[in-house]
């Protein structure tokens, strides 16, 4: 990926504009980084791969955690690590990669993890867990992550991505619970992962106002993470949402 295609970043605390290289240098000093994305943006995934290569050149990486892998795929990940060598063309089948995640976008990132001395960590709910929550699981408990305000923000996001009038209120509440359980699982996994740790997930998941960072706080108030929201335009984000905004245009 050419340097000019990497866009630029904004430090949301100071307003300072950074090159992608300057952002990478800052992130390389952090214990945990939560990196957002727009799932359907090829440039975002190319930039993620670039960032991982920058990290590995600056210091040892502990782990890479992915929203795109469910926890029941972790044994498959471990089996691949146990092999002496695996071709990139084999990993898709060996991982039982889900077709809902475009392999053309994530293949290089996953292959990179298997060819560097750090751990690949699955963080997502299984399909069975999602169905259980949708049928009516006991809501999560938390101090800051499960407040009515947080749940409303998530509900509004879900409604905005669907026909708001077409979603049954009860089903919408269940979808909010799925999001909450998913964010809690990611927080648990990133806390357990070897550091330095990088989580790649959708922008909504890494958002400090209602996503994984709140669950990190509820699980361990002593542990924090640096949040990077990646988008294709200067949007209405503040330091309430993230530490950095990384703007990468198609």
mmCIF file of C-alpha atoms in Angstrom:
data_model
loop_
_atom_site.group_PDB
_atom_site.id
_atom_site.type_symbol
_atom_site.label_atom_id
_atom_site.label_comp_id
_atom_site.label_asym_id
_atom_site.label_seq_id
_atom_site.Cartn_x
_atom_site.Cartn_y
_atom_site.Cartn_z
ATOM 1 C CA UNK A 1 0.000 0.000 0.000
ATOM 2 C CA UNK A 2 1.399 3.401 -0.982
ATOM 3 C CA UNK A 3 2.033 5.895 1.819
ATOM 4 C CA UNK A 4 -0.304 8.469 0.263
ATOM 5 C CA UNK A 5 -3.134 5.907 0.403
ATOM 6 C CA UNK A 6 -2.812 5.610 4.181
ATOM 7 C CA UNK A 7 -4.542 8.920 4.791
ATOM 8 C CA UNK A 8 -3.930 10.815 7.999
ATOM 9 C CA UNK A 9 -4.954 10.760 11.648
ATOM 10 C CA UNK A 10 -6.269 13.284 14.129
ATOM 11 C CA UNK A 11 -5.441 13.156 17.833
ATOM 12 C CA UNK A 12 -8.927 13.801 19.217
ATOM 13 C CA UNK A 13 -7.527 15.001 22.538
ATOM 14 C CA UNK A 14 -5.317 17.750 21.114
ATOM 15 C CA UNK A 15 -6.623 18.217 17.564
ATOM 16 C CA UNK A 16 -3.128 17.482 16.210
ATOM 17 C CA UNK A 17 -2.937 16.115 12.667
ATOM 18 C CA UNK A 18 -0.637 13.104 12.209
ATOM 19 C CA UNK A 19 0.698 11.117 9.297
ATOM 20 C CA UNK A 20 -0.086 7.405 9.296
ATOM 21 C CA UNK A 21 3.567 6.738 10.139
ATOM 22 C CA UNK A 22 3.388 9.059 13.144
ATOM 23 C CA UNK A 23 0.197 7.338 14.284
ATOM 24 C CA UNK A 24 1.846 3.918 13.977
ATOM 25 C CA UNK A 25 4.800 5.134 16.047
ATOM 26 C CA UNK A 26 2.485 6.301 18.832
ATOM 27 C CA UNK A 27 0.353 3.162 18.802
ATOM 28 C CA UNK A 28 3.445 0.946 18.973
ATOM 29 C CA UNK A 29 4.077 2.224 22.504
ATOM 30 C CA UNK A 30 0.612 1.203 23.767
ATOM 31 C CA UNK A 31 -0.174 -1.945 25.725
ATOM 32 C CA UNK A 32 -3.589 -2.457 24.118
ATOM 33 C CA UNK A 33 -5.002 -0.897 20.946
ATOM 34 C CA UNK A 34 -8.596 -1.186 19.752
ATOM 35 C CA UNK A 35 -8.626 -0.544 15.996
ATOM 36 C CA UNK A 36 -11.956 0.091 14.304
ATOM 37 C CA UNK A 37 -12.901 -0.389 10.673
ATOM 38 C CA UNK A 38 -15.619 -0.145 8.081
ATOM 39 C CA UNK A 39 -16.027 -3.827 7.240
ATOM 40 C CA UNK A 40 -16.538 -3.292 3.507
ATOM 41 C CA UNK A 41 -13.575 -0.963 2.914
ATOM 42 C CA UNK A 42 -10.599 -2.623 1.135
ATOM 43 C CA UNK A 43 -8.361 0.305 2.056
ATOM 44 C CA UNK A 44 -9.049 -0.157 5.759
ATOM 45 C CA UNK A 45 -7.910 -3.765 5.628
ATOM 46 C CA UNK A 46 -4.812 -2.874 3.637
ATOM 47 C CA UNK A 47 -4.007 -0.230 6.245
ATOM 48 C CA UNK A 48 -4.460 -2.775 9.045
ATOM 49 C CA UNK A 49 -1.970 -5.090 7.367
ATOM 50 C CA UNK A 50 0.438 -2.175 6.964
ATOM 51 C CA UNK A 51 0.051 -1.244 10.649
ATOM 52 C CA UNK A 52 0.768 -4.806 11.782
ATOM 53 C CA UNK A 53 3.969 -4.806 9.755
ATOM 54 C CA UNK A 54 4.922 -1.466 11.310
ATOM 55 C CA UNK A 55 4.367 -2.886 14.791
ATOM 56 C CA UNK A 56 6.455 -5.985 14.193
ATOM 57 C CA UNK A 57 9.336 -3.836 12.952
ATOM 58 C CA UNK A 58 9.260 -1.661 16.091
ATOM 59 C CA UNK A 59 8.726 -4.176 18.933
ATOM 60 C CA UNK A 60 7.520 -7.731 19.598
ATOM 61 C CA UNK A 61 3.758 -8.111 19.181
ATOM 62 C CA UNK A 62 1.914 -10.133 21.788
ATOM 63 C CA UNK A 63 -1.383 -10.915 20.104
ATOM 64 C CA UNK A 64 -3.868 -10.005 17.396
ATOM 65 C CA UNK A 65 -7.533 -10.349 18.366
ATOM 66 C CA UNK A 66 -10.216 -10.399 15.679
ATOM 67 C CA UNK A 67 -13.968 -9.814 15.784
ATOM 68 C CA UNK A 68 -14.137 -11.947 12.624
ATOM 69 C CA UNK A 69 -13.305 -15.158 14.484
ATOM 70 C CA UNK A 70 -15.743 -16.810 16.921
ATOM 71 C CA UNK A 71 -14.371 -18.423 20.060
ATOM 72 C CA UNK A 72 -15.233 -21.942 18.837
ATOM 73 C CA UNK A 73 -12.667 -21.373 16.069
ATOM 74 C CA UNK A 74 -9.834 -20.983 18.602
ATOM 75 C CA UNK A 75 -9.012 -24.726 18.603
ATOM 76 C CA UNK A 76 -8.714 -24.538 14.804
ATOM 77 C CA UNK A 77 -6.342 -21.583 15.184
ATOM 78 C CA UNK A 78 -4.236 -23.525 17.671
ATOM 79 C CA UNK A 79 -4.013 -26.522 15.316
ATOM 80 C CA UNK A 80 -2.703 -24.304 12.534
ATOM 81 C CA UNK A 81 -0.018 -22.932 14.854
ATOM 82 C CA UNK A 82 0.961 -26.516 15.681
ATOM 83 C CA UNK A 83 1.716 -27.230 12.014
ATOM 84 C CA UNK A 84 5.240 -26.609 10.744
ATOM 85 C CA UNK A 85 4.068 -24.610 7.732
ATOM 86 C CA UNK A 86 0.713 -23.658 6.230
ATOM 87 C CA UNK A 87 -0.009 -22.088 2.873
ATOM 88 C CA UNK A 88 -2.253 -19.058 2.702
ATOM 89 C CA UNK A 89 -4.591 -20.978 0.373
ATOM 90 C CA UNK A 90 -5.100 -23.629 3.085
ATOM 91 C CA UNK A 91 -5.989 -21.326 5.973
ATOM 92 C CA UNK A 92 -9.502 -20.463 4.759
ATOM 93 C CA UNK A 93 -10.616 -24.105 5.003
ATOM 94 C CA UNK A 94 -8.556 -24.972 8.080
ATOM 95 C CA UNK A 95 -10.137 -22.077 9.990
ATOM 96 C CA UNK A 96 -13.630 -22.820 8.649
ATOM 97 C CA UNK A 97 -13.684 -19.119 7.820
ATOM 98 C CA UNK A 98 -17.183 -17.636 7.765
ATOM 99 C CA UNK A 99 -18.285 -16.454 4.341
ATOM 100 C CA UNK A 100 -19.950 -13.406 5.860
ATOM 101 C CA UNK A 101 -16.438 -11.958 6.319
ATOM 102 C CA UNK A 102 -14.833 -11.252 2.936
ATOM 103 C CA UNK A 103 -11.679 -13.394 2.862
ATOM 104 C CA UNK A 104 -10.175 -11.137 0.200
ATOM 105 C CA UNK A 105 -10.131 -8.400 2.842
ATOM 106 C CA UNK A 106 -8.848 -10.416 5.807
ATOM 107 C CA UNK A 107 -6.707 -13.152 4.264
ATOM 108 C CA UNK A 108 -3.431 -11.221 4.334
ATOM 109 C CA UNK A 109 -3.992 -10.137 7.943
ATOM 110 C CA UNK A 110 -4.705 -13.675 9.151
ATOM 111 C CA UNK A 111 -1.818 -15.148 7.164
ATOM 112 C CA UNK A 112 0.473 -12.498 8.640
ATOM 113 C CA UNK A 113 -0.468 -13.629 12.156
ATOM 114 C CA UNK A 114 0.451 -17.237 11.412
ATOM 115 C CA UNK A 115 3.862 -16.181 10.114
ATOM 116 C CA UNK A 116 4.939 -13.993 13.001
ATOM 117 C CA UNK A 117 5.737 -14.867 16.628
ATOM 118 C CA UNK A 118 2.501 -13.796 18.243
ATOM 119 C CA UNK A 119 -0.923 -15.217 18.994
ATOM 120 C CA UNK A 120 -4.125 -14.947 16.953
ATOM 121 C CA UNK A 121 -7.129 -14.672 19.288
ATOM 122 C CA UNK A 122 -10.787 -15.341 18.435
ATOM 123 C CA UNK A 123 -13.125 -12.950 20.241
ATOM 124 C CA UNK A 124 -16.653 -13.260 18.884
ATOM 125 C CA UNK A 125 -19.756 -15.082 20.066
ATOM 126 C CA UNK A 126 -20.681 -18.374 18.481
ATOM 127 C CA UNK A 127 -23.862 -18.678 16.425
ATOM 128 C CA UNK A 128 -25.405 -20.812 19.183
ATOM 129 C CA UNK A 129 -24.655 -18.127 21.766
ATOM 130 C CA UNK A 130 -26.242 -15.455 19.579
ATOM 131 C CA UNK A 131 -29.408 -17.523 19.187
ATOM 132 C CA UNK A 132 -29.583 -18.119 22.951
ATOM 133 C CA UNK A 133 -29.323 -14.378 23.628
ATOM 134 C CA UNK A 134 -31.972 -13.581 21.015
ATOM 135 C CA UNK A 135 -34.327 -16.042 22.692
ATOM 136 C CA UNK A 136 -33.903 -14.204 25.985
ATOM 137 C CA UNK A 137 -30.723 -14.420 28.034
ATOM 138 C CA UNK A 138 -30.277 -12.722 31.396
ATOM 139 C CA UNK A 139 -28.898 -9.227 30.611
ATOM 140 C CA UNK A 140 -25.292 -8.453 31.384
ATOM 141 C CA UNK A 141 -24.431 -6.623 34.573
ATOM 142 C CA UNK A 142 -22.061 -3.684 34.648
ATOM 143 C CA UNK A 143 -21.487 -0.286 36.166
ATOM 144 C CA UNK A 144 -20.811 1.824 33.082
ATOM 145 C CA UNK A 145 -21.290 -0.595 30.177
ATOM 146 C CA UNK A 146 -24.965 -1.468 30.637
ATOM 147 C CA UNK A 147 -26.613 1.819 31.575
ATOM 148 C CA UNK A 148 -29.888 2.856 29.889
ATOM 149 C CA UNK A 149 -27.988 5.613 28.054
ATOM 150 C CA UNK A 150 -25.501 3.128 26.582
ATOM 151 C CA UNK A 151 -28.246 0.721 25.556
ATOM 152 C CA UNK A 152 -30.201 3.523 23.894
ATOM 153 C CA UNK A 153 -27.171 4.540 21.829
ATOM 154 C CA UNK A 154 -26.762 0.962 20.644
ATOM 155 C CA UNK A 155 -30.488 0.631 19.909
ATOM 156 C CA UNK A 156 -30.407 3.831 17.851
ATOM 157 C CA UNK A 157 -27.437 2.538 15.848
ATOM 158 C CA UNK A 158 -29.185 -0.746 15.118
ATOM 159 C CA UNK A 159 -32.416 1.006 14.163
ATOM 160 C CA UNK A 160 -30.537 3.368 11.852
ATOM 161 C CA UNK A 161 -29.060 0.411 9.993
ATOM 162 C CA UNK A 162 -32.486 -1.142 9.478
ATOM 163 C CA UNK A 163 -35.970 0.117 8.847
ATOM 164 C CA UNK A 164 -36.673 1.489 12.324
ATOM 165 C CA UNK A 165 -40.426 0.986 11.940
ATOM 166 C CA UNK A 166 -39.876 -2.618 10.854
ATOM 167 C CA UNK A 167 -38.110 -3.778 14.007
ATOM 168 C CA UNK A 168 -40.188 -5.196 16.791
ATOM 169 C CA UNK A 169 -39.253 -3.449 20.052
ATOM 170 C CA UNK A 170 -38.650 -6.728 21.860
ATOM 171 C CA UNK A 171 -36.423 -8.004 19.061
ATOM 172 C CA UNK A 172 -34.515 -4.694 19.005
ATOM 173 C CA UNK A 173 -33.845 -5.065 22.727
ATOM 174 C CA UNK A 174 -32.575 -8.590 22.102
ATOM 175 C CA UNK A 175 -30.258 -7.301 19.378
ATOM 176 C CA UNK A 176 -28.904 -4.736 21.831
ATOM 177 C CA UNK A 177 -28.160 -7.566 24.262
ATOM 178 C CA UNK A 178 -26.305 -9.457 21.527
ATOM 179 C CA UNK A 179 -24.153 -6.387 20.909
ATOM 180 C CA UNK A 180 -23.507 -6.032 24.636
ATOM 181 C CA UNK A 181 -22.542 -9.683 25.056
ATOM 182 C CA UNK A 182 -20.307 -9.435 21.970
ATOM 183 C CA UNK A 183 -18.534 -6.353 23.335
ATOM 184 C CA UNK A 184 -18.122 -7.982 26.761
ATOM 185 C CA UNK A 185 -16.600 -11.079 25.148
ATOM 186 C CA UNK A 186 -14.140 -8.953 23.170
ATOM 187 C CA UNK A 187 -13.182 -7.100 26.348
ATOM 188 C CA UNK A 188 -12.596 -10.373 28.183
ATOM 189 C CA UNK A 189 -10.447 -11.739 25.388
ATOM 190 C CA UNK A 190 -8.337 -8.608 24.963
ATOM 191 C CA UNK A 191 -7.656 -8.570 28.721
ATOM 192 C CA UNK A 192 -6.562 -12.209 28.606
ATOM 193 C CA UNK A 193 -4.458 -11.801 25.470
ATOM 194 C CA UNK A 194 -0.688 -11.443 25.513
ATOM 195 C CA UNK A 195 0.451 -7.838 25.286
ATOM 196 C CA UNK A 196 1.059 -5.720 23.309
ATOM 197 C CA UNK A 197 -2.391 -6.610 21.992
ATOM 198 C CA UNK A 198 -4.343 -5.298 19.015
ATOM 199 C CA UNK A 199 -8.084 -5.849 18.568
ATOM 200 C CA UNK A 200 -9.557 -5.325 15.102
ATOM 201 C CA UNK A 201 -13.331 -4.836 15.159
ATOM 202 C CA UNK A 202 -16.047 -2.646 13.702
ATOM 203 C CA UNK A 203 -16.010 1.022 14.648
ATOM 204 C CA UNK A 204 -19.172 0.645 16.741
ATOM 205 C CA UNK A 205 -17.512 -2.040 18.855
ATOM 206 C CA UNK A 206 -14.395 -0.025 19.672
ATOM 207 C CA UNK A 207 -16.286 3.238 20.324
ATOM 208 C CA UNK A 208 -15.496 4.419 23.838
ATOM 209 C CA UNK A 209 -18.997 5.853 24.333
ATOM 210 C CA UNK A 210 -20.824 2.512 24.181
ATOM 211 C CA UNK A 211 -18.516 -0.313 23.131
ATOM 212 C CA UNK A 212 -15.664 -2.522 24.313
ATOM 213 C CA UNK A 213 -13.841 0.202 26.329
ATOM 214 C CA UNK A 214 -16.761 0.455 28.771
ATOM 215 C CA UNK A 215 -16.669 -3.299 29.320
ATOM 216 C CA UNK A 216 -12.905 -3.138 29.868
ATOM 217 C CA UNK A 217 -13.554 -0.586 32.606
ATOM 218 C CA UNK A 218 -16.203 -2.765 34.237
ATOM 219 C CA UNK A 219 -13.915 -5.810 34.128
ATOM 220 C CA UNK A 220 -10.750 -4.075 35.288
ATOM 221 C CA UNK A 221 -10.592 -0.405 36.138
ATOM 222 C CA UNK A 222 -6.786 -0.630 36.180
ATOM 223 C CA UNK A 223 -6.546 -1.653 32.511
ATOM 224 C CA UNK A 224 -7.193 0.716 29.619
ATOM 225 C CA UNK A 225 -6.828 0.668 25.840
ATOM 226 C CA UNK A 226 -6.052 3.189 23.132
ATOM 227 C CA UNK A 227 -8.960 3.550 20.708
ATOM 228 C CA UNK A 228 -8.653 4.303 16.988
ATOM 229 C CA UNK A 229 -11.774 4.829 14.883
ATOM 230 C CA UNK A 230 -11.082 4.390 11.166
ATOM 231 C CA UNK A 231 -13.375 6.148 8.731
ATOM 232 C CA UNK A 232 -13.396 7.627 5.236
ATOM 233 C CA UNK A 233 -14.274 11.199 6.197
ATOM 234 C CA UNK A 234 -13.910 13.658 9.051
ATOM 235 C CA UNK A 235 -17.012 12.675 10.973
ATOM 236 C CA UNK A 236 -18.569 13.967 14.179
ATOM 237 C CA UNK A 237 -16.284 12.133 16.609
ATOM 238 C CA UNK A 238 -14.714 13.543 19.773
ATOM 239 C CA UNK A 239 -12.363 12.243 22.466
ATOM 240 C CA UNK A 240 -15.502 10.828 24.100
ATOM 241 C CA UNK A 241 -15.484 8.271 21.267
ATOM 242 C CA UNK A 242 -11.805 7.578 20.651
ATOM 243 C CA UNK A 243 -8.226 8.726 21.096
ATOM 244 C CA UNK A 244 -7.522 8.926 17.375
ATOM 245 C CA UNK A 245 -9.538 9.281 14.194
ATOM 246 C CA UNK A 246 -7.780 7.689 11.188
ATOM 247 C CA UNK A 247 -9.167 8.994 7.903
ATOM 248 C CA UNK A 248 -8.553 6.716 4.919
ATOM 249 C CA UNK A 249 -10.431 7.462 1.732
ATOM 250 C CA UNK A 250 -11.197 4.945 -1.019
#
